[in-house]
Steps between C-alpha positions, in 0.01 A plus 500: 500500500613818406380886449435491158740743244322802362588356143304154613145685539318667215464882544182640591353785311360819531117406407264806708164328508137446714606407897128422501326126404338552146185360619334377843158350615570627835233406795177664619547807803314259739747228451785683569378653807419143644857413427640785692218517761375859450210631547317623197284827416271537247463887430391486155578337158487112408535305850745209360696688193735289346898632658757445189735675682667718792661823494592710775552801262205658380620640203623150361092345590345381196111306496512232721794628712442481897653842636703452815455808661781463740550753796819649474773721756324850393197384258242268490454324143132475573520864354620378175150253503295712304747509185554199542165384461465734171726310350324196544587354882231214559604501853720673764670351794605650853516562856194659723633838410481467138142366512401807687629741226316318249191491664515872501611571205214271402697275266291221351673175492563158715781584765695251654614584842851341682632622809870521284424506117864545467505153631237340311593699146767187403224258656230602314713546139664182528151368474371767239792356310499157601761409674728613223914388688321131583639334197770709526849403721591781686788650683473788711873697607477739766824711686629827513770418209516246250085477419559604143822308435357136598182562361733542169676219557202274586334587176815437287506197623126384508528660080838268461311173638199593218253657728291807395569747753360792638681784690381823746716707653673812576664533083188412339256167424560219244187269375622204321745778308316783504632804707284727688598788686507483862340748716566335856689249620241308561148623344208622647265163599271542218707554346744238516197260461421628221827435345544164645187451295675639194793298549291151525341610175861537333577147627693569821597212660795629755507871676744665702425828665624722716303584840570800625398597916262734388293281286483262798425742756256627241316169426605507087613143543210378641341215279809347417668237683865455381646134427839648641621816649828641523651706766847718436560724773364738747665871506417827620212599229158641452455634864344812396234231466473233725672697739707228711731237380282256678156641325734440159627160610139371593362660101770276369464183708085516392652324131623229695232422799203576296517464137810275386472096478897494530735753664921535365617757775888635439578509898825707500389783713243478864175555278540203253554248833248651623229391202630220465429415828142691428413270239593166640270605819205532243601172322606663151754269369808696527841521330799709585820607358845678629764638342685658795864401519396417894136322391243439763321205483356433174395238282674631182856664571681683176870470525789480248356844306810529209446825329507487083502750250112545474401371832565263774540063532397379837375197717213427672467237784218354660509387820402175369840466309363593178749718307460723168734697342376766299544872364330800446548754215440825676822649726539572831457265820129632602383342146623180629284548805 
C-alpha cells in the first residue's frame, strides 16, 4: 500500500454545474414532521403539500421548497418567510418564535415547529432527499491542520482504486469530476444534503469531506453518519467562537461519539488521547496512530521516515507485528502524520 503518485490518478476538471438533484419526489409536510416529532400548524394553504426540497435561504426557495426560517445571533429568518413563500415555499419550519412572527404577519402556509430547527434542518433534508451519503462510503477528517490535505489524499486514493469520488471542503467540491466552488468548509445542512443528493445522482460511490467545528456545533452534519472519521490535531483555533478550548474540543469529539461508525484518532498531543479514550467509552471502534519520536501507546507507530526528493518513505507498525513500508509524495514530516 502506498499514497498513490499524482501521475497515477486522472486529473479532475474544472466542470461548474447544478449542486442540486435534477429531480426529487420528496415526501408530504406531515410525514416529515412525524419523523422529526414537531408539532404542526396549519395557517393556511394545502395541509400536506408535497416538500421537494429545503433551503434555509430564501432567496434560493423555488415551488416545493420548505423555508427554514432559522433564528440567527441578530435576526430571525422567520422575517425572510414572506419572500420566501412568494417564491413558491410550500412550507416553513422553526422554533416557537418564528411561528409567532408568522402568525402575525398572517402568512398562509403549514409551519412546522422544532424547539432547534438548526438541529432538525440536516434531519429533515436527508429525508427530503432520501438518504442521499447511504450508498455512499464516507470519511469524515476533522483537526485544526491537515483537514484539507487528507481529505486530498483520501480521494486520490479512493479515484486510483476506481471509485467515483466526491469531495467538500475548504478549496472547493468535486462530483464524480466535476468542480464546484466552495463556499464553506463544510456547507450549510441543506445544503450539503442537497449536494449529497447531487453527488448520488452523478454516481458517487466514496466521499471524503472535511468537518469543520462550526458545522458541528451548528448541526450542518446532522443526517449523516460517517463510515470513518479522522482526527489530526487540536490547536489553539476558532475561540472567537466556541470560546474555550474545551467548548472546541467537545464540537470536535461530537464526529466521533455521535455520528462516525469507526474512529482513526492521531494521538500525538493531550486532546487526541483524550478522544480516543472518548470513543472507546461509547463503543466506536477505534484506531490510533503516532508519529512522535517518543510515541505513547498506540496501535500503529510510524518510524523509519527517510526523506526523498518529492516526499517522504516510512514504516508503520502495529502493535500486532504487522509492518508496512510505504511513502508519501508530498514533503515535510507533518504529511507523513
Amino acid at each position: 500500500m502506498s499514497t498513490p503518485d499524482a501521475a497515477m490518478v486522472p486529473p479532475v476538471e474544472a466542470m461548474p454545474g447544478r449542486i442540486t438533484p435534477a429531480s426529487n419526489e420528496g415526501m408530504s409536510f406531515r410525514d416529515l414532521g412525524l419523523a422529526v416529532d414537531a408539532e404542526l400548524h396549519y395557517l393556511g394553504g394545502v395541509d400536506n403539500p408535497q416538500v421537494t426540497a429545503v433551503v434555509s435561504d430564501n432567496r434560493q426557495v423555488k415551488p416545493g421548497a420548505l423555508f427554514a426560517a432559522l433564528p440567527g445571533a441578530t435576526v430571525h429568518g422567520a422575517q425572510f418567510a414572506a419572500d420566501a413563500i412568494a417564491r413558491g415555499a410550500a412550507a416553513v419550519l422553526t422554533d416557537e418564535a418564528g411561528l409567532f412572527q408568522l402568525i402575525h404577519a398572517d402568512l398562509e402556509k403549514p409551519v412546522m415547529v422544532v424547539p432547534n430547527p438548526r438541529a432538525a434542518v440536516g434531519l429533515i433534508a436527508a429525508r427530503v432527499y432520501g438518504d442521499p451519503a447511504k450508498n455512499m462510503t464516507t470519511f469524515g477528517m476533522t483537526g485544526t491542520n491537515g483537514k484539507t490535505t487528507v481529505t486530498y489524499l483520501l480521494d486520490a486514493i479512493a479515484r486510483a482504486l476506481g471509485r467515483t469520488t466526491g469531495l467538500i471542503g475548504t478549496v472547493e467540491m468535486r462530483s464524480a469530476g466535476r468542480v464546484l466552488p466552495s463556499k464553506l468548509t463544510t456547507p450549510e445542512a441543506a445544503d450539503l444534503q442537497a449536494l449529497l443528493a447531487a453527488m448520488a445522482e452523478d454516481g458517487v460511490t466514496s466521499l471524503a469531506m472535511e468537518v469543520s467545528s462550526h458545522s458541528l456545533a451548528l448541526g450542518r452534519v446532522n443526517g449523516i453518519c460517517y463510515d470513518v472519521s479522522g482526527f489530526t490535531n487540536l490547536t489553539q483555533d476558532h475561540l472567537d467562537f466556541h470560546g474555550t478550548m474545551e467548548n472546541y474540543y467537545q464540537a470536535k469529539a461530537g464526529l466521533f461519539t455521535e455520528r462516525s461508525r469507526q474512529a482513526v484518532v492521531v494521538v500525538d498531543d493531550e486532546w487526541g488521547q483524550r478522544l480516543a479514550v472518548d470513543t472507546r467509552q461509547r463503543e466506536v471502534p477505534t484506531t490510533t496512530i503516532s508519529s512522535l519520536p517518543n510515541a505513547p501507546v498506540a496501535d500503529w507507530i510510524v518510524t523509519d521516515v527517510t526523506p526523498h526528493d518529492t516526499g517522504s518513505a516510512f514504516t508503520l507498525t502495529h502493535t500486532d507485528g504487522r509492518c508496512l513500508r510505504t511513502s508519501v509524495s508530498l514533503p515535510g514530516f507533518f504529511n507523513v502524520t
